[in-house]
Amino acid sequence: MHGFRLGLGISAAVAFVTLGYFAYSTLLGTPIWFNGLLDRQAAVMLVQQPLLRTQTGILNVSWLQSSSGDLGSYSLEARQAEFDQLRKFQAEIRHWDRSKLLPMEQLSRDIVLWNYGRKLANEKYPWLGAQSQLYAVNPVFGVQKEVPALLLLDQAISDETSAQGYIDRLKALGPLLDAVRADAMRQAGEGVIPPDFIVEESIAEMSRMVQPATENNPLVRNLSDKTAKLKLNPSRRAKLLAEANAAVRDIIYPAYFRLIAQQRAVIPQAGHEAGVWRLKDGGSYYADQLKYLTSTDMTPDEIHEYGLEEVARISRQMDVILKSLSRNEGSVGARMAELMSDPRFAYSNTEAGRSQMLNRYKEIMDQVRSKLPGYFSEKSAMSLDITRMPASGENDLAGAYYNPPSYDGKRPGIFLANLNDVAKTPMWAMPTLAYHEGIPGHHLQTSIAIGNGGLPLLRRMQSVPAYEEGWALYAEQLAGEIGLYEKDPFGNLGRLQAEMLRAARLVVDTGMHAKYWSREQAIQYMQSVTGMAPSDVSMEVDRYIIWPGQACSYMIGMKVILNLREKAISELGPRFDIREFHSQILDNGEMPLWLLQSNVESWITEKEDAAIRARTTSEGRTIITIRP
């Protein structure tokens, strides 16, 4: 693995690049090396986007502390400024002659230009939210939920100065919520209103956020817990907590109440149709979302049919295992529903049961780590914490999610388990969830990528959904291939049920957004094939309504990786090394699937050419091997 720290350390190095950016832009105009240009663009983004600095942990330097309480601008003007900047960045990159770049630089150029182009595609839809999201307010990915979660998980509180910066951000959250409210009103005026059930869920979610007494609000308790570990003057700490409490009481809660009132006011205008097709240019928007989120040119019809084929294939595999367990009657979905409700596989929904579940997740991660050397040349140098997700968000989230580490390694990656009702996650479903979110899934892939000093910083910061989710789903299958479900048919059923969920996503996502399916039709279909609880399926379907196309990235990404592996095995034969293959996928960072395919196929050709050269005789003649 490439060294995680580069000389001065990543924050200092980026600060240096940032200062260099201003010097170049003022004096010379263009960096003298291509990766320097990409690092300069990354530095500009970090300087301009305070929340991005917090997420990455980069540029946490004294000369930017004055803006540590900033939450950034949420407005149409900020959105247009970002579009204009992306076009400027595109022009800077295209100024370089691609043919004169090194191969890795060419790859970076192609990836970055693709990513910029996909983001600029949203400019065609002025009715999107100020951050190019479909709905300004929503119960899963809405700004009103994401920013508080970022403050709880990512905001560093290590001394009095950073504690004050945290309080400044609490004070800034009220104006941000008002900006979100104004944007939601603007969207409503353009006919862009979430379905009525989504609006009602947003109201319920925000109502829960303002329910606790302010001193018990997670944002205040977070400050209390973290400052208790610092060597602060007791009276000064008490003043900080009082200031935070006042910010929640006088600024944040009133802003949430105003946002709740705005959402209640639009319910009479909200329809019940689930799909984005009902919006102006909604069909075109959905097609663009699929291109970006799957990084393919597959049409909604093609994705829908592929999903149906995969549901049938996985159902046959599950049927075989269920029959081996003497579960013969009923559909696969019905039999899985019975298995999900079997009390033998449920922890008690108590503090003791929650503790047992967290300990089990830790055991699963320890077990998989021991298997990694046979399948990966590199491993993550960053730690992974396993903890409970913030209770305030558990009602609207799935069984677990992953929060990446900071780039300086000070904040670990976090596997956040939903412990609101532990009985919803059977013991046999836990391994697959852990492999997907932790190791060898998101945590392994993400920490290798951001720690790769051989990639320009911009590449490490960019996200490609089909690559990320495709890898994590591939990691679930790989876990079975390396023996982690050996003698565990129930665990293997958990893996297949998770894969079935991703296949069903292809069907219901395209069903709702391109084939006029209702929410109820999508819920009924998904529940019938997965056997999941109706409440969990409803939550899943609502997520697809809020973020069209994202649910399609998993299965398509995994399929591409598996196809590339099959091609490598077929063409390389005994020369195929699974560790080398995984290095090809992981070491070059995230990229769209079409470039991933090209990159891996080039590696296969290079290995074949090297083998031919190795068989050349001393007379210079080549020994030709005919493959069957």
XYZ file of C-alpha atoms in Angstrom:
628
model
C 0.000 0.000 0.000
C 1.199 3.485 -0.789
C 2.219 5.521 2.217
C -0.708 7.224 3.851
C 1.215 10.304 4.906
C 3.067 12.249 2.279
C 5.978 14.146 3.745
C 4.383 17.061 5.580
C 1.143 15.138 6.105
C -1.901 15.483 3.945
C -3.355 18.651 5.514
C -0.079 20.509 5.300
C 0.564 19.167 1.813
C -2.843 20.307 0.596
C -2.347 23.656 2.287
C 0.904 23.951 0.360
C -0.868 23.043 -2.884
C -3.610 25.539 -2.074
C -1.119 28.346 -1.606
C 0.548 27.175 -4.786
C -2.784 27.385 -6.572
C -3.138 31.060 -5.823
C 0.440 31.679 -6.915
C -0.035 29.774 -10.177
C -3.398 31.348 -10.970
C -1.996 34.804 -10.316
C 1.444 34.490 -11.873
C 1.612 31.578 -14.296
C -1.961 30.466 -14.908
C -1.363 26.725 -15.405
C 0.560 24.194 -13.284
C 3.558 22.624 -14.931
C 2.410 19.048 -14.214
C -0.979 17.472 -14.814
C -1.522 15.972 -11.377
C -0.685 19.386 -9.961
C -3.656 20.753 -11.877
C -5.960 18.107 -10.378
C -4.599 18.763 -6.887
C -5.133 22.493 -7.420
C -8.778 21.873 -8.369
C -9.226 19.708 -5.269
C -7.731 22.460 -3.115
C -10.162 25.020 -4.552
C -13.093 22.746 -3.680
C -11.800 22.295 -0.150
C -11.322 26.007 0.412
C -14.795 26.782 -0.899
C -16.708 23.920 0.748
C -16.364 23.832 4.552
C -18.449 20.668 4.950
C -16.171 18.865 2.502
C -13.211 19.869 4.659
C -14.952 18.366 7.671
C -15.857 15.141 5.855
C -12.318 14.584 4.603
C -10.435 16.032 7.555
C -8.242 17.967 5.093
C -7.103 21.580 5.519
C -7.696 21.597 9.248
C -5.074 24.330 9.592
C -4.998 27.472 11.685
C -5.464 29.955 8.847
C -8.862 28.370 8.058
C -10.070 28.145 11.655
C -11.969 31.407 11.215
C -14.390 29.546 8.940
C -14.663 26.414 11.087
C -18.181 27.441 12.077
C -19.306 27.844 8.481
C -21.801 25.412 6.934
C -21.406 26.753 3.415
C -23.906 28.438 1.135
C -27.196 26.780 0.216
C -28.679 28.732 -2.669
C -29.326 28.745 -6.399
C -26.466 31.213 -6.742
C -24.093 28.723 -5.102
C -25.369 25.977 -7.401
C -24.770 28.091 -10.497
C -21.319 29.059 -9.237
C -20.484 25.358 -8.904
C -21.659 24.660 -12.455
C -19.556 27.567 -13.759
C -16.537 26.338 -11.864
C -16.941 22.804 -13.198
C -16.944 24.159 -16.746
C -13.788 26.118 -15.968
C -12.185 22.990 -14.545
C -13.164 21.042 -17.658
C -11.521 23.627 -19.867
C -8.335 23.536 -17.796
C -8.101 19.755 -18.148
C -8.898 19.750 -21.865
C -6.116 22.270 -22.400
C -3.667 19.406 -21.844
C -2.889 17.199 -24.823
C -4.092 13.753 -23.747
C -1.608 11.959 -25.999
C 1.295 13.552 -24.130
C 0.124 12.424 -20.701
C 1.364 9.313 -18.901
C -1.069 6.363 -18.883
C -2.203 6.990 -15.285
C -2.632 10.675 -16.053
C -4.750 9.793 -19.071
C -6.900 7.594 -16.843
C -7.294 10.396 -14.296
C -8.195 12.835 -17.064
C -10.914 10.543 -18.419
C -12.376 9.835 -14.967
C -12.482 13.454 -13.845
C -13.979 14.733 -17.101
C -16.661 12.039 -16.934
C -17.496 12.989 -13.362
C -17.682 16.690 -14.150
C -19.850 15.999 -17.186
C -22.330 13.907 -15.234
C -22.669 16.650 -12.589
C -23.185 19.297 -15.249
C -25.998 17.211 -16.750
C -28.120 18.369 -13.799
C -28.002 21.926 -15.127
C -30.715 20.925 -17.604
C -33.159 20.591 -14.713
C -33.434 23.967 -12.953
C -36.249 22.608 -10.781
C -33.811 20.448 -8.812
C -32.850 21.469 -5.288
C -30.073 23.947 -4.647
C -27.596 21.095 -4.230
C -28.940 19.301 -7.325
C -30.924 16.832 -5.231
C -34.418 15.868 -6.329
C -36.187 17.094 -3.205
C -34.736 19.780 -0.909
C -36.415 18.116 2.086
C -36.640 14.356 2.464
C -36.444 11.926 5.394
C -33.404 9.934 4.208
C -30.856 12.175 2.470
C -32.273 15.638 3.171
C -29.950 18.453 4.216
C -32.007 18.850 7.382
C -30.890 15.342 8.353
C -27.457 15.008 6.735
C -25.861 18.112 8.256
C -26.707 17.229 11.894
C -25.404 13.698 11.219
C -22.154 15.174 9.890
C -21.779 17.312 13.008
C -22.267 14.238 15.194
C -19.964 11.899 13.289
C -17.330 13.992 11.534
C -16.900 17.301 13.338
C -13.750 17.179 15.464
C -13.960 18.500 19.008
C -10.442 18.272 20.373
C -9.952 21.565 22.247
C -11.746 24.746 23.239
C -11.288 26.335 19.811
C -12.845 23.418 17.946
C -15.633 23.228 20.547
C -16.436 26.864 19.824
C -16.370 26.118 16.089
C -18.898 23.352 16.690
C -21.174 25.792 18.553
C -20.802 28.318 15.736
C -22.036 25.628 13.360
C -25.004 24.933 15.609
C -25.871 28.611 15.323
C -25.407 28.453 11.543
C -27.731 25.447 11.260
C -30.826 27.600 11.804
C -30.157 29.903 8.820
C -29.244 26.852 6.735
C -32.590 25.229 7.537
C -34.347 28.442 6.562
C -32.483 28.388 3.226
C -33.612 24.798 2.705
C -37.184 25.845 3.520
C -37.024 28.657 0.961
C -35.688 26.223 -1.634
C -38.474 23.726 -0.906
C -40.998 26.537 -1.368
C -39.360 27.487 -4.670
C -39.524 23.862 -5.849
C -43.165 23.590 -4.799
C -43.928 26.659 -6.897
C -42.446 24.811 -9.875
C -44.539 21.709 -9.181
C -41.711 19.687 -7.625
C -43.204 18.291 -4.432
C -42.416 14.875 -2.975
C -45.263 12.350 -2.846
C -47.571 12.874 0.116
C -46.189 9.908 2.060
C -42.629 11.250 1.719
C -43.718 14.673 2.988
C -45.421 13.024 5.952
C -42.286 10.998 6.719
C -40.169 14.164 6.613
C -42.518 15.826 9.084
C -42.396 12.797 11.399
C -38.607 12.606 11.190
C -38.128 16.309 11.992
C -40.720 16.150 14.759
C -38.644 13.435 16.426
C -35.559 15.636 16.130
C -37.161 18.479 18.109
C -38.859 16.248 20.667
C -36.104 15.972 23.314
C -35.491 18.686 25.858
C -32.666 20.783 24.425
C -30.109 19.567 26.967
C -30.873 16.006 25.838
C -30.712 16.782 22.126
C -27.966 14.658 20.484
C -26.218 17.809 19.233
C -25.829 19.092 22.800
C -25.048 15.712 24.309
C -22.363 15.181 21.677
C -20.584 18.339 22.821
C -21.024 17.354 26.455
C -19.605 13.869 25.930
C -16.608 15.020 23.908
C -15.649 17.991 26.077
C -15.857 15.781 29.166
C -12.757 14.016 27.827
C -10.826 17.290 27.399
C -8.850 19.235 29.950
C -11.107 22.279 29.971
C -11.727 24.696 32.798
C -15.015 23.489 34.361
C -16.625 26.931 34.299
C -15.558 27.459 30.683
C -16.981 24.051 29.724
C -20.252 24.924 31.468
C -20.446 28.154 29.450
C -19.830 26.248 26.198
C -22.617 23.783 27.008
C -24.976 26.611 27.953
C -24.191 28.338 24.649
C -24.867 25.118 22.715
C -28.092 24.551 24.618
C -29.238 28.080 23.798
C -28.363 27.601 20.111
C -30.540 24.491 19.927
C -33.389 26.095 21.884
C -33.422 29.552 20.265
C -32.110 28.914 16.748
C -32.284 25.273 15.657
C -35.639 24.182 17.081
C -37.510 27.260 15.775
C -35.985 26.692 12.325
C -37.169 23.068 12.350
C -40.646 24.171 13.415
C -40.739 26.599 10.476
C -39.615 23.837 8.104
C -42.231 21.436 9.501
C -44.926 24.087 8.970
C -43.807 24.570 5.361
C -43.971 20.831 4.728
C -47.448 20.600 6.246
C -48.579 23.427 3.983
C -47.651 21.513 0.795
C -49.449 18.262 1.678
C -52.680 19.323 -0.095
C -50.642 19.890 -3.279
C -48.680 16.640 -3.032
C -49.828 13.742 -5.135
C -49.428 10.059 -4.413
C -47.562 9.011 -7.575
C -44.133 7.614 -6.762
C -42.214 8.044 -10.011
C -40.178 10.963 -11.277
C -41.954 10.583 -14.627
C -44.651 12.937 -13.344
C -42.254 15.920 -13.364
C -41.356 18.091 -16.334
C -38.623 16.265 -18.313
C -38.781 13.589 -15.619
C -38.098 10.781 -18.094
C -34.985 12.521 -19.375
C -33.862 13.237 -15.816
C -34.223 9.576 -14.876
C -32.234 8.454 -17.911
C -29.458 10.885 -16.976
C -29.488 9.613 -13.389
C -29.112 6.026 -14.581
C -26.168 6.981 -16.805
C -24.381 8.577 -13.884
C -25.333 6.149 -11.134
C -24.642 2.990 -13.155
C -21.982 4.555 -15.441
C -23.499 2.584 -18.320
C -25.827 3.353 -21.209
C -28.381 0.750 -20.132
C -31.964 1.901 -20.643
C -34.679 1.574 -17.983
C -36.216 -1.303 -19.969
C -32.890 -3.144 -20.151
C -32.278 -2.689 -16.440
C -35.810 -3.830 -15.610
C -35.447 -7.032 -17.641
C -32.009 -7.721 -16.187
C -33.480 -7.354 -12.711
C -36.226 -9.869 -13.445
C -33.654 -12.354 -14.745
C -31.509 -11.947 -11.637
C -34.495 -12.325 -9.300
C -35.328 -15.645 -10.989
C -31.707 -16.871 -10.829
C -31.233 -16.005 -7.155
C -34.633 -17.451 -6.272
C -33.581 -20.821 -7.688
C -30.406 -20.800 -5.591
C -32.312 -19.903 -2.431
C -34.879 -22.620 -3.097
C -32.158 -25.286 -3.123
C -30.804 -24.181 0.268
C -34.257 -23.811 1.816
C -35.185 -27.342 0.753
C -31.933 -28.642 2.248
C -33.192 -27.141 5.534
C -36.561 -28.937 5.116
C -38.350 -25.707 4.268
C -40.295 -26.876 1.245
C -43.712 -25.219 1.271
C -44.611 -21.881 -0.236
C -42.739 -19.389 -2.375
C -39.143 -18.499 -1.625
C -40.269 -15.106 -0.332
C -42.868 -16.692 1.964
C -40.354 -19.156 3.360
C -37.823 -16.369 3.955
C -40.496 -14.337 5.761
C -41.048 -17.269 8.122
C -37.310 -17.577 8.677
C -37.010 -13.848 9.417
C -39.582 -14.149 12.198
C -37.981 -17.228 13.780
C -37.120 -16.144 17.371
C -34.127 -18.502 17.466
C -32.205 -16.059 15.303
C -33.089 -12.803 17.070
C -31.299 -10.944 19.832
C -33.544 -9.511 22.517
C -34.517 -5.902 21.879
C -32.857 -4.760 25.102
C -29.595 -3.028 25.978
C -28.086 -6.467 26.581
C -29.247 -7.624 23.149
C -27.846 -4.502 21.502
C -24.505 -5.070 23.182
C -24.505 -8.682 21.981
C -25.205 -7.575 18.422
C -22.346 -5.059 18.410
C -19.960 -7.653 19.851
C -21.036 -10.126 17.165
C -20.294 -7.601 14.423
C -16.814 -7.159 15.880
C -16.281 -10.934 15.884
C -17.337 -11.119 12.228
C -14.814 -8.438 11.258
C -12.037 -10.168 13.204
C -12.829 -13.406 11.407
C -12.685 -11.923 7.921
C -9.419 -10.078 8.605
C -7.674 -13.407 9.130
C -8.687 -14.463 5.606
C -7.558 -11.337 3.762
C -3.878 -12.174 3.054
C -4.835 -14.966 0.659
C -6.997 -12.625 -1.440
C -5.528 -9.138 -1.154
C -1.989 -7.874 -1.583
C -2.844 -4.792 0.443
C -4.942 -4.117 3.459
C -6.437 -1.060 5.029
C -4.135 0.788 7.370
C -7.115 2.612 8.880
C -9.059 1.375 11.836
C -12.761 0.539 11.752
C -15.032 1.321 14.681
C -18.304 -0.539 15.122
C -20.952 1.409 16.963
C -24.623 2.273 17.099
C -25.898 4.819 14.589
C -27.419 7.995 16.056
C -30.747 6.911 17.508
C -32.473 9.996 16.102
C -32.025 8.666 12.564
C -32.690 4.962 13.036
C -36.351 5.049 12.040
C -35.574 6.030 8.445
C -32.412 4.014 7.775
C -31.572 0.407 6.955
C -29.704 -2.113 9.103
C -26.335 -0.378 8.866
C -24.297 2.160 6.965
C -20.661 3.168 6.677
C -19.001 6.500 7.444
C -15.531 6.889 5.864
C -12.406 7.814 7.832
C -10.759 11.211 7.651
C -7.864 11.435 5.235
C -5.351 12.099 8.011
C -6.326 8.874 9.784
C -7.359 10.666 12.975
C -11.012 9.736 12.587
C -11.570 6.021 11.903
C -14.007 4.509 9.488
C -17.250 3.717 11.276
C -19.654 0.827 10.780
C -22.924 2.164 12.192
C -25.463 -0.486 13.153
C -29.162 0.248 13.434
C -30.111 -0.995 16.895
C -33.572 0.547 17.113
C -35.127 -2.920 16.865
C -32.440 -5.609 16.769
C -35.015 -8.309 16.037
C -35.345 -6.849 12.527
C -31.844 -8.096 11.705
C -31.648 -11.878 12.177
C -28.321 -13.290 13.293
C -27.886 -15.018 9.944
C -28.204 -11.683 8.085
C -25.492 -9.954 10.095
C -22.354 -11.348 8.362
C -23.381 -10.155 4.904
C -24.236 -6.713 6.246
C -20.832 -6.506 7.916
C -18.932 -7.675 4.829
C -20.736 -5.073 2.688
C -20.259 -2.060 4.942
C -16.963 -3.073 6.531
C -14.368 -5.550 5.283
C -13.847 -6.503 2.474
C -16.534 -4.033 1.347
C -16.768 -0.279 1.770
C -14.146 0.163 4.471
C -11.432 -1.796 2.690
C -12.126 -0.157 -0.684
C -12.499 3.376 0.668
C -9.490 3.358 2.966
C -7.236 1.939 0.241
C -8.439 4.649 -2.147
C -8.043 7.661 0.126
C -4.718 6.394 1.442
C -3.267 5.928 -2.041
C -0.614 8.621 -2.304
C -0.007 7.669 -5.929
C -3.355 9.202 -6.936
C -4.005 12.935 -7.153
C -6.126 14.197 -4.291
C -9.051 15.004 -6.575
C -9.266 11.351 -7.616
C -9.352 10.233 -3.998
C -12.158 12.675 -3.236
C -14.441 11.721 -6.114
C -17.209 9.156 -5.803
C -18.473 6.748 -8.483
C -21.612 5.019 -7.141
C -21.587 1.922 -9.397
C -17.943 1.265 -8.534
C -18.428 1.737 -4.775
C -21.622 -0.243 -4.437
C -20.607 -2.802 -7.052
C -17.468 -3.545 -5.063
C -19.344 -3.820 -1.769
C -21.849 -6.260 -3.292
C -18.989 -8.204 -4.884
C -17.431 -8.354 -1.406
C -20.541 -10.144 -0.138
C -20.131 -12.883 -2.746
C -16.373 -13.049 -2.232
C -16.977 -13.731 1.457
C -18.822 -16.885 0.454
C -16.096 -17.906 -1.979
C -13.372 -17.654 0.648
C -15.265 -19.921 3.035
C -16.898 -17.500 5.428
C -20.287 -19.202 5.012
C -18.840 -22.705 5.180
C -21.155 -24.987 7.161
C -23.498 -22.029 7.609
C -26.463 -22.463 5.252
C -28.463 -19.850 7.103
C -25.673 -17.293 6.638
C -25.519 -18.181 2.959
C -29.262 -17.598 2.748
C -28.635 -14.197 4.298
C -26.137 -13.457 1.532
C -28.568 -14.538 -1.164
C -31.429 -12.584 0.383
C -29.235 -9.468 0.332
C -28.402 -10.137 -3.314
C -32.092 -10.698 -4.033
C -32.835 -7.300 -2.516
C -30.379 -5.670 -4.949
C -31.887 -7.543 -7.910
C -35.408 -6.531 -6.863
C -34.189 -2.944 -6.658
C -33.522 -2.998 -10.396
C -37.123 -4.018 -10.971
C -38.877 -1.632 -8.614
C -36.684 1.417 -9.275
C -37.271 1.243 -13.005
C -40.842 0.112 -12.353
C -41.729 3.243 -10.420
C -39.725 5.809 -12.375
C -40.201 4.512 -15.939
C -43.160 2.099 -15.924
C -45.637 4.005 -13.742
C -45.634 1.520 -10.875
C -47.271 2.740 -7.685
C -45.487 2.688 -4.335
C -47.857 -0.054 -3.193
C -47.060 -2.176 -6.245
C -43.327 -1.801 -5.626
C -43.681 -2.732 -1.942
C -45.793 -5.789 -2.735
C -43.345 -7.051 -5.356
C -40.233 -6.539 -3.253
C -41.757 -8.100 -0.160
C -42.969 -11.122 -2.135
C -39.523 -11.984 -3.514
C -37.306 -11.077 -0.535
C -39.456 -12.090 2.427
C -38.395 -8.922 4.240
C -40.732 -7.287 6.730
C -43.226 -4.921 5.069
C -41.999 -2.005 7.217
C -38.410 -2.539 6.028
C -39.521 -2.872 2.422
C -41.533 0.356 2.678
C -38.448 2.164 3.933
C -36.389 0.722 1.066
C -38.921 1.712 -1.603
C -39.224 5.250 -0.241
C -35.463 5.607 -0.515
C -35.644 4.755 -4.238
C -38.407 7.315 -4.705
C -36.248 10.005 -3.118
C -33.080 9.141 -5.065
C -34.034 7.692 -8.468
C -31.507 5.325 -10.012
C -29.143 4.926 -7.054
C -30.580 1.510 -6.229
C -29.527 0.253 -9.666
C -25.817 0.840 -9.079
C -25.192 -2.219 -6.867
C -26.096 -5.129 -9.095
C -24.751 -3.607 -12.291
C -21.446 -2.711 -10.651
C -20.996 -6.211 -9.236
C -21.856 -7.812 -12.576
C -19.121 -5.857 -14.343
C -16.524 -6.852 -11.725
C -17.552 -10.518 -11.923
C -17.464 -10.455 -15.734
C -13.967 -8.989 -15.659
C -12.835 -11.648 -13.209
C -14.247 -14.416 -15.407
C -12.489 -12.926 -18.424
C -9.188 -12.747 -16.551
C -9.480 -16.360 -15.355
C -10.399 -17.546 -18.843
C -7.580 -15.759 -20.626
C -4.819 -16.006 -18.042
C -5.483 -19.545 -16.834
C -2.889 -20.616 -14.245
C -1.293 -17.159 -14.403
C -4.415 -15.633 -12.829
C -3.794 -14.393 -9.285
C -6.836 -13.212 -7.347
C -4.691 -10.807 -5.342
C -3.395 -9.137 -8.495
C -6.918 -8.889 -9.844
C -8.179 -7.210 -6.688
C -5.226 -4.819 -6.812
C -6.250 -3.839 -10.334
C -9.738 -3.049 -9.098
C -8.764 -1.240 -5.899
C -5.364 0.368 -6.392
C -6.363 2.631 -9.263
C -9.165 4.326 -7.354
C -12.809 4.776 -8.205
C -13.794 5.019 -11.859
C -16.846 4.549 -14.077
C -17.489 0.969 -15.112
C -16.578 1.457 -18.765
C -13.127 2.700 -17.760
C -12.777 -0.067 -15.170
C -13.432 -2.594 -17.906
C -10.892 -0.985 -20.232
C -8.296 -0.777 -17.479
C -8.607 -4.411 -16.406
C -8.660 -5.656 -19.999
C -5.408 -3.753 -20.634
C -3.884 -5.462 -17.599
C -4.953 -8.862 -18.934
C -3.362 -8.090 -22.312
C -0.145 -6.922 -20.658
C 0.098 -10.139 -18.650
C -0.542 -12.216 -21.778
C 2.101 -10.289 -23.710
C 4.574 -10.742 -20.869
C 3.928 -14.487 -20.862
C 4.533 -14.673 -24.624
C 7.791 -12.767 -24.261
C 8.853 -15.122 -21.499
C 8.353 -18.080 -23.852
C 10.551 -16.603 -26.569
C 13.469 -18.943 -27.368
C 17.074 -17.903 -27.301
C 16.946 -17.717 -31.142
C 14.255 -15.098 -30.884
C 11.447 -17.377 -32.082
C 8.167 -17.324 -30.179
C 6.592 -20.538 -28.989
C 2.870 -20.285 -29.762
C 0.429 -21.937 -27.406
C -2.979 -22.799 -28.883
C -5.736 -22.498 -26.305
C -8.606 -24.960 -26.511
